[in-house]
Amino acid sequence: MSTSTNSPPYHHGDLRRALVDAALVMLEREGEAGLGLRDLARAVGVSPAAPYRHFDSRIALLETLAVIGFQKFTRMMASLQETTPDQKLSAMGRAYVLFALDNANLFRLMFSAQLKREGRPGLKMAADAAFETLQLVSGEGSGGRVAALAAWAKVHGLAVLLLDGQIAIRAGDDTEALIVEILGRNP
Amino acid sequence: MSTSTNSPPYHHGDLRRALVDAALVMLEREGEAGLGLRDLARAVGVSPAAPYRHFDSRIALLETLAVIGFQKFTRMMASLQETTPDQKLSAMGRAYVLFALDNANLFRLMFSAQLKREGRPGLKMAADAAFETLQLVSGEGSGGRVAALAAWAKVHGLAVLLLDGQIAIRAGDDTEALIVEILGRNP
DNA sequence: ACCTGAACACCGTTCAAGT
DNA sequence: ACCTGAACACCGTTCAAGT
């Protein structure tokens, strides 16, 4: 029973990972503004200064979370099974919006104005990789750049409007069906 | 020359108005996170506690700014001169995106997740009034609710993607022309 | 009625010191 | 190498006290 000592738990363990895991949970529960470095240290059972061995600043931690978000997003897009361009395009739109709804505060952080991509190469790379996943398919489509941007704008706009509760979900609405319907509609 | 005294400037003046005016400038320059109540009090030449005579909290001040933003948005939409439904619809889309670009941080605040509309009737009314301006026209269109939401999503998405620099503006791009082109494109 | 001064309980961040 | 304890310069907010 060498593991049953009474000494504090995090002297050796992987503190960085523990911080990131706790931060992801905290982010989704409290939002970005509610994710304090001191709260985080408390949650993980460590001193207020300890996180600074692993992250230069609170912003650096947020950047790490955003990168994780883009990677998760990329993995999800890459895992779609649809084959024909049309089916794939519509599956991606639907997946994009559902990702935003399922990871609301992470999605907001990924697009936060506080995390400018210039001067953050890691974040820029993760974001570019995610968006390349999208253009692979929409670029194949009929209209070139403008059509691709139009499609992206519509999907992204629907995601943020739903996220912020701007689009009223009425009693009897099936949210997922409504998404598909809106994305299928013309303009 | 009764106004040339040396006594501090804001003993009597309209402090509330001065705070709001300074806050709007500060918001656009520093972003929401950079708008501190103490900074604001300093900028206006008043003690840190003085703003609390006029706003219950920092969030209450932000709410006031967001309401002003929605009113400005509504005024702008109401002032469009176009007459035929098609022209008006496209003018509104263009105006929507340009408003976002010209009032970046104010626009972000209007849609901020920190300002939930439930429990803030003033904000809800201002936002509803703004969105009614939109539905007046798009509701007339061919497709009913789903088509109106699709159009809104596209315009709003284009606004936030441009705002956050997600859509790369290439050398030689005319941003305004690109906006019109994207909004005119099909999906 | 409106504002000041001083205080309270917090932050993020730094730095010497411990193991 | 990694973490603690104590400190620094801030916050937002409250409250007695001034005019």
Coordinates of C-alpha atoms (C1' of nucleotides) in Angstrom, one line a residue:
Chain A
M1 CA 0.0 0.0 0.0
S2 CA 2.6 2.5 -0.9
T3 CA 0.0 4.8 -2.4
S4 CA -1.9 5.3 0.8
T5 CA 0.3 8.1 2.2
N6 CA -1.1 11.2 3.6
S7 CA 1.2 13.6 1.8
P8 CA -0.3 16.1 -0.6
P9 CA -1.4 14.6 -3.9
Y10 CA 0.3 16.6 -6.6
H11 CA 4.0 16.7 -5.7
H12 CA 5.0 14.6 -8.6
G13 CA 2.0 13.9 -10.8
D14 CA 1.4 15.5 -14.1
L15 CA 0.2 19.0 -12.9
R16 CA 0.0 20.5 -16.4
R17 CA -2.4 17.8 -17.5
A18 CA -4.4 18.2 -14.3
L19 CA -4.6 21.9 -14.8
V20 CA -5.8 21.6 -18.4
D21 CA -8.4 18.9 -17.6
A22 CA -9.8 21.0 -14.7
A23 CA -9.7 24.1 -16.8
L24 CA -11.8 22.5 -19.6
V25 CA -14.4 21.5 -17.1
M26 CA -14.4 24.9 -15.4
L27 CA -14.6 26.7 -18.7
E28 CA -17.7 24.9 -19.8
R29 CA -19.3 25.4 -16.5
E30 CA -18.4 29.1 -15.7
G31 CA -17.4 30.6 -19.0
E32 CA -14.1 32.2 -19.8
A33 CA -14.6 35.1 -17.5
G34 CA -15.2 32.7 -14.6
L35 CA -12.0 30.7 -15.2
G36 CA -9.6 32.2 -12.7
L37 CA -6.0 31.0 -12.3
R38 CA -6.4 31.0 -8.5
D39 CA -9.7 29.1 -8.6
L40 CA -8.1 26.6 -10.9
A41 CA -5.1 26.2 -8.6
R42 CA -7.5 25.7 -5.7
A43 CA -9.6 23.1 -7.6
V44 CA -6.4 21.1 -8.3
G45 CA -5.1 21.5 -4.8
V46 CA -2.0 23.5 -5.5
S47 CA -0.6 26.9 -4.6
P48 CA -1.6 30.0 -6.5
A49 CA 1.9 30.3 -8.0
A50 CA 2.1 26.6 -9.1
P51 CA 0.4 27.1 -12.5
Y52 CA 3.1 29.5 -13.6
R53 CA 5.6 26.6 -13.9
H54 CA 3.4 25.4 -16.8
F55 CA 1.8 28.5 -18.3
D56 CA 3.3 31.9 -18.7
S57 CA 0.0 33.6 -18.0
R58 CA -3.7 33.2 -17.8
I59 CA -3.9 34.1 -21.5
A60 CA -1.4 31.4 -22.3
L61 CA -3.6 28.8 -20.6
L62 CA -6.7 30.1 -22.6
E63 CA -4.6 29.7 -25.7
T64 CA -3.9 26.1 -24.9
L65 CA -7.5 25.4 -24.3
A66 CA -8.4 27.0 -27.7
V67 CA -5.9 24.9 -29.4
I68 CA -7.4 21.8 -27.9
G69 CA -10.8 23.0 -29.1
F70 CA -9.6 23.3 -32.7
Q71 CA -8.0 19.9 -32.5
K72 CA -11.2 18.4 -31.3
F73 CA -13.1 20.2 -34.0
T74 CA -10.7 18.9 -36.7
R75 CA -11.0 15.4 -35.4
M76 CA -14.7 15.6 -35.5
M77 CA -14.8 16.9 -39.1
A78 CA -12.3 14.3 -40.2
S79 CA -14.4 11.5 -38.8
L80 CA -17.5 12.2 -40.8
Q81 CA -18.5 9.1 -42.9
E82 CA -20.3 10.7 -45.8
T83 CA -18.9 10.2 -49.2
T84 CA -20.5 12.3 -51.9
P85 CA -19.6 16.0 -51.9
D86 CA -23.2 17.1 -51.3
Q87 CA -23.8 14.8 -48.5
K88 CA -20.4 15.6 -46.9
L89 CA -21.0 19.3 -47.2
S90 CA -24.3 19.1 -45.5
A91 CA -23.0 16.8 -42.8
M92 CA -20.2 19.2 -42.1
G93 CA -22.6 22.1 -41.7
R94 CA -24.7 20.1 -39.3
A95 CA -21.6 18.9 -37.3
Y96 CA -20.2 22.4 -37.1
V97 CA -23.3 23.8 -35.5
L98 CA -23.7 20.8 -33.1
F99 CA -20.1 21.1 -32.1
A100 CA -20.7 24.7 -31.1
L101 CA -23.8 23.8 -29.1
D102 CA -22.1 20.9 -27.4
N103 CA -19.0 22.9 -26.5
A104 CA -20.4 26.3 -26.1
N105 CA -17.8 28.1 -24.1
L106 CA -14.9 26.3 -25.8
F107 CA -16.3 27.3 -29.1
R108 CA -16.6 30.9 -28.0
L109 CA -13.0 30.8 -26.7
M110 CA -11.8 29.5 -30.1
F111 CA -13.2 32.6 -31.7
S112 CA -12.5 35.0 -28.9
A113 CA -11.2 38.4 -29.8
Q114 CA -8.9 38.2 -26.8
L115 CA -6.9 35.5 -28.6
K116 CA -5.5 37.2 -31.6
R117 CA -3.7 34.8 -33.9
E118 CA -0.8 37.0 -34.9
G119 CA 2.0 36.2 -32.5
R120 CA 0.5 32.9 -31.5
P121 CA 1.7 30.4 -34.0
G122 CA 0.4 27.4 -32.2
L123 CA -3.1 28.8 -32.2
K124 CA -2.8 29.9 -35.8
M125 CA -1.7 26.5 -36.9
A126 CA -4.5 24.7 -35.1
A127 CA -7.1 27.1 -36.5
D128 CA -5.8 26.9 -40.0
A129 CA -5.8 23.1 -39.9
A130 CA -9.4 23.1 -38.7
F131 CA -10.5 25.5 -41.5
E132 CA -8.6 23.5 -44.1
T133 CA -10.8 20.6 -43.3
L134 CA -13.8 22.7 -44.3
Q135 CA -12.4 24.1 -47.5
L136 CA -11.4 20.7 -48.8
V137 CA -15.0 20.1 -49.6
S138 CA -16.6 23.5 -50.1
G139 CA -13.7 24.4 -52.4
E140 CA -14.7 21.5 -54.7
G141 CA -18.1 23.0 -55.0
S142 CA -19.4 25.1 -57.9
G143 CA -18.6 28.7 -56.9
G144 CA -14.9 29.1 -55.7
R145 CA -13.9 31.3 -52.9
V146 CA -17.0 33.5 -52.7
A147 CA -19.3 30.5 -52.5
A148 CA -17.2 28.9 -49.9
L149 CA -17.1 32.0 -47.7
A150 CA -20.9 32.4 -48.1
A151 CA -21.5 28.8 -47.0
W152 CA -19.1 29.3 -44.0
A153 CA -20.7 32.5 -43.0
K154 CA -24.1 30.9 -42.9
V155 CA -23.0 27.9 -40.9
H156 CA -21.0 30.0 -38.5
G157 CA -23.7 32.6 -38.1
L158 CA -26.3 29.9 -37.3
A159 CA -23.9 28.5 -34.7
V160 CA -23.4 31.7 -32.8
L161 CA -27.0 32.9 -33.1
L162 CA -28.2 29.6 -31.6
L163 CA -25.4 29.7 -29.0
D164 CA -26.4 33.1 -27.7
G165 CA -30.1 32.2 -27.7
Q166 CA -30.9 34.8 -30.4
I167 CA -32.9 32.4 -32.4
A168 CA -35.9 31.6 -30.4
I169 CA -36.5 27.9 -30.1
R170 CA -40.3 27.5 -30.0
A171 CA -42.2 24.8 -28.1
G172 CA -42.3 21.8 -30.4
D173 CA -39.2 22.8 -32.4
D174 CA -36.7 20.0 -33.0
T175 CA -33.5 21.9 -32.8
E176 CA -31.5 19.5 -34.9
A177 CA -34.2 19.4 -37.6
L178 CA -34.4 23.2 -37.6
I179 CA -30.6 23.4 -38.2
V180 CA -30.8 21.1 -41.2
E181 CA -33.8 23.0 -42.6
I182 CA -32.1 26.3 -42.3
L183 CA -28.8 25.1 -43.7
G184 CA -30.7 23.6 -46.7
R185 CA -32.6 26.8 -47.4
N186 CA -31.4 29.1 -50.1
P187 CA -30.0 32.4 -49.2
Chain B
M1 CA -16.3 84.7 -15.8
S2 CA -18.1 82.7 -13.3
T3 CA -17.0 79.4 -15.0
S4 CA -13.3 80.0 -14.5
T5 CA -13.0 78.7 -11.0
N6 CA -10.4 76.2 -10.0
S7 CA -12.7 73.8 -8.3
P8 CA -12.9 70.2 -9.6
P9 CA -14.9 70.0 -12.8
Y10 CA -17.6 67.4 -12.1
H11 CA -19.2 68.4 -8.8
H12 CA -22.5 69.2 -10.5
G13 CA -22.3 68.3 -14.2
D14 CA -24.0 65.3 -15.7
L15 CA -21.7 62.6 -14.5
R16 CA -23.8 59.8 -15.8
R17 CA -23.6 61.1 -19.3
A18 CA -19.9 61.8 -19.0
L19 CA -19.3 58.2 -17.8
V20 CA -21.3 56.7 -20.7
D21 CA -19.5 58.9 -23.3
A22 CA -16.1 58.0 -21.9
A23 CA -17.1 54.4 -21.7
L24 CA -18.1 54.2 -25.3
V25 CA -14.7 55.6 -26.4
M26 CA -12.8 53.3 -24.0
L27 CA -14.8 50.3 -25.1
E28 CA -14.0 50.8 -28.8
R29 CA -10.3 51.4 -28.0
E30 CA -9.6 48.7 -25.4
G31 CA -12.4 46.2 -25.7
E32 CA -14.8 45.1 -23.0
A33 CA -12.2 43.4 -20.9
G34 CA -10.2 46.6 -20.9
L35 CA -13.1 48.8 -19.7
G36 CA -12.5 49.0 -15.9
L37 CA -14.7 51.0 -13.7
R38 CA -11.7 52.5 -11.9
D39 CA -10.1 53.4 -15.2
L40 CA -13.3 55.0 -16.2
A41 CA -13.6 57.0 -13.0
R42 CA -10.0 58.1 -13.4
A43 CA -10.6 59.2 -17.1
V44 CA -13.6 61.3 -16.0
G45 CA -11.8 62.7 -13.0
V46 CA -13.9 61.3 -10.2
S47 CA -13.4 58.9 -7.3
P48 CA -13.6 55.1 -7.7
A49 CA -16.9 55.0 -5.9
A50 CA -18.6 57.8 -7.8
P51 CA -19.9 55.7 -10.7
Y52 CA -21.9 53.6 -8.2
R53 CA -24.3 56.5 -7.8
H54 CA -25.3 55.9 -11.5
F55 CA -24.7 52.3 -12.1
D56 CA -25.3 49.3 -9.8
S57 CA -22.3 47.5 -11.1
R58 CA -19.8 47.2 -14.0
I59 CA -22.2 44.8 -15.7
A60 CA -25.0 47.3 -15.4
L61 CA -22.8 49.9 -17.2
L62 CA -22.1 47.3 -19.9
E63 CA -25.8 46.7 -20.3
T64 CA -26.4 50.4 -20.8
L65 CA -23.7 50.5 -23.5
A66 CA -25.3 47.5 -25.3
V67 CA -28.7 49.2 -25.2
I68 CA -27.2 52.3 -26.8
G69 CA -25.6 50.0 -29.4
F70 CA -29.0 48.4 -30.3
Q71 CA -30.6 51.8 -30.5
K72 CA -27.9 53.0 -32.9
F73 CA -28.3 49.8 -34.9
T74 CA -32.1 50.3 -35.1
R75 CA -31.7 54.0 -36.1
M76 CA -29.3 53.0 -38.9
M77 CA -31.6 50.3 -40.3
A78 CA -34.6 52.6 -40.1
S79 CA -32.7 55.3 -42.1
L80 CA -32.1 53.2 -45.2
Q81 CA -33.7 54.7 -48.3
E82 CA -34.3 51.7 -50.5
T83 CA -37.9 51.0 -51.5
T84 CA -38.3 47.7 -53.2
P85 CA -38.2 44.6 -51.0
D86 CA -35.2 43.1 -52.8
Q87 CA -33.2 46.3 -52.7
K88 CA -34.0 46.9 -49.1
L89 CA -33.1 43.4 -48.1
S90 CA -29.7 43.6 -49.7
A91 CA -29.1 47.2 -48.3
M92 CA -29.9 45.9 -44.8
G93 CA -27.4 43.0 -45.1
R94 CA -24.7 45.3 -46.2
A95 CA -25.5 47.8 -43.5
Y96 CA -25.6 45.1 -40.9
V97 CA -22.1 44.0 -41.7
L98 CA -20.7 47.5 -42.0
F99 CA -22.2 48.4 -38.7
A100 CA -20.3 45.5 -37.1
L101 CA -17.1 46.5 -38.7
D102 CA -17.5 50.2 -37.7
N103 CA -18.5 49.5 -34.2
A104 CA -16.5 46.3 -33.5
N105 CA -16.4 46.2 -29.7
L106 CA -19.8 47.6 -29.3
F107 CA -21.3 45.0 -31.7
R108 CA -19.4 42.3 -29.7
L109 CA -20.9 43.6 -26.5
M110 CA -24.4 43.6 -28.0
F111 CA -24.1 39.9 -28.5
S112 CA -21.9 39.1 -25.5
A113 CA -22.7 36.0 -23.6
Q114 CA -22.1 37.9 -20.4
L115 CA -25.3 40.0 -21.0
K116 CA -28.1 37.5 -20.9
R117 CA -31.3 39.0 -21.8
E118 CA -33.5 37.3 -19.2
G119 CA -33.7 39.5 -16.2
R120 CA -32.6 42.5 -18.2
P121 CA -35.9 43.9 -19.7
G122 CA -34.3 47.1 -21.0
L123 CA -31.7 45.1 -23.0
K124 CA -34.3 42.7 -24.2
M125 CA -36.6 45.4 -25.5
A126 CA -33.7 47.2 -27.3
A127 CA -32.6 44.0 -28.9
D128 CA -36.1 43.0 -29.9
A129 CA -36.8 46.4 -31.4
A130 CA -33.6 46.0 -33.5
F131 CA -34.4 42.6 -34.7
E132 CA -38.0 43.6 -35.6
T133 CA -36.5 46.1 -38.0
L134 CA -35.0 43.1 -39.8
Q135 CA -37.9 40.8 -39.9
L136 CA -40.2 43.4 -41.3
V137 CA -38.5 43.0 -44.6
S138 CA -37.3 39.4 -44.6
G139 CA -40.6 38.2 -43.4
E140 CA -42.2 39.6 -46.5
G141 CA -40.0 37.4 -48.6
S142 CA -40.8 34.1 -50.1
G143 CA -39.9 31.6 -47.4
G144 CA -41.3 32.4 -44.0
R145 CA -39.5 31.8 -40.8
V146 CA -36.8 29.4 -42.0
A147 CA -35.8 31.6 -44.9
A148 CA -35.6 34.6 -42.6
L149 CA -33.4 32.8 -40.2
A150 CA -31.2 31.5 -43.0
A151 CA -30.7 35.0 -44.3
W152 CA -30.0 36.4 -40.8
A153 CA -27.5 33.6 -40.1
K154 CA -25.6 34.4 -43.2
V155 CA -25.4 38.1 -42.6
H156 CA -24.5 37.7 -38.9
G157 CA -21.9 35.0 -39.6
L158 CA -20.2 37.2 -42.2
A159 CA -20.1 40.1 -39.8
V160 CA -18.5 38.1 -37.0
L161 CA -16.0 36.3 -39.2
L162 CA -14.9 39.6 -40.7
L163 CA -14.8 41.1 -37.3
D164 CA -12.5 38.5 -35.9
G165 CA -10.2 38.5 -38.9
Q166 CA -11.2 34.9 -39.8
I167 CA -11.9 35.8 -43.4
A168 CA -8.6 36.7 -44.9
I169 CA -8.7 40.0 -46.8
R170 CA -6.3 39.6 -49.7
A171 CA -4.3 42.4 -51.2
G172 CA -6.5 44.0 -53.8
D173 CA -9.7 43.0 -52.1
D174 CA -12.4 45.6 -51.9
T175 CA -13.9 44.7 -48.6
E176 CA -17.2 46.3 -49.2
A177 CA -17.5 44.7 -52.7
L178 CA -16.6 41.4 -51.2
I179 CA -19.4 41.7 -48.7
V180 CA -22.0 42.4 -51.4
E181 CA -20.7 39.6 -53.5
I182 CA -20.9 37.1 -50.6
L183 CA -24.3 38.2 -49.5
G184 CA -25.5 37.9 -53.1
R185 CA -24.2 34.4 -53.5
N186 CA -26.5 31.5 -53.2
P187 CA -26.0 29.2 -50.2
Chain C
dA1 C1' -28.5 64.5 -3.8
dC2 C1' -24.1 63.5 -5.1
dC3 C1' -19.3 62.6 -4.3
dT4 C1' -14.9 61.3 -1.4
dG5 C1' -11.7 58.4 1.4
dA6 C1' -10.7 54.5 3.3
dA7 C1' -11.5 49.9 3.6
dC8 C1' -12.6 44.7 2.2
dA9 C1' -12.1 40.7 -0.2
dC10 C1' -10.5 39.5 -4.0
dC11 C1' -7.4 39.1 -8.6
dG12 C1' -2.9 38.0 -11.8
dT13 C1' 1.8 37.8 -11.2
dT14 C1' 6.7 37.7 -9.2
dC15 C1' 10.2 36.0 -6.3
dA16 C1' 12.8 34.2 -2.7
dA17 C1' 12.9 30.1 -0.4
dG18 C1' 12.0 25.2 0.4
dT19 C1' 12.2 19.9 -1.1
Chain D
dA1 C1' 12.9 20.4 -11.4
dC2 C1' 8.9 21.6 -9.4
dC3 C1' 6.2 23.7 -5.7
dT4 C1' 5.1 27.0 -1.5
dG5 C1' 4.5 31.4 1.1
dA6 C1' 4.5 35.9 1.1
dA7 C1' 4.3 39.9 -1.2
dC8 C1' 3.0 43.7 -5.0
dA9 C1' 0.0 46.3 -7.6
dC10 C1' -4.1 46.1 -8.9
dC11 C1' -9.5 45.1 -9.2
dG12 C1' -15.0 45.6 -8.1
dT13 C1' -17.7 47.0 -4.4
dT14 C1' -19.3 48.9 0.2
dC15 C1' -19.9 52.3 3.6
dA16 C1' -19.3 56.0 6.6
dA17 C1' -18.5 60.6 6.2
dG18 C1' -18.3 65.1 3.9
dT19 C1' -20.6 69.2 1.0

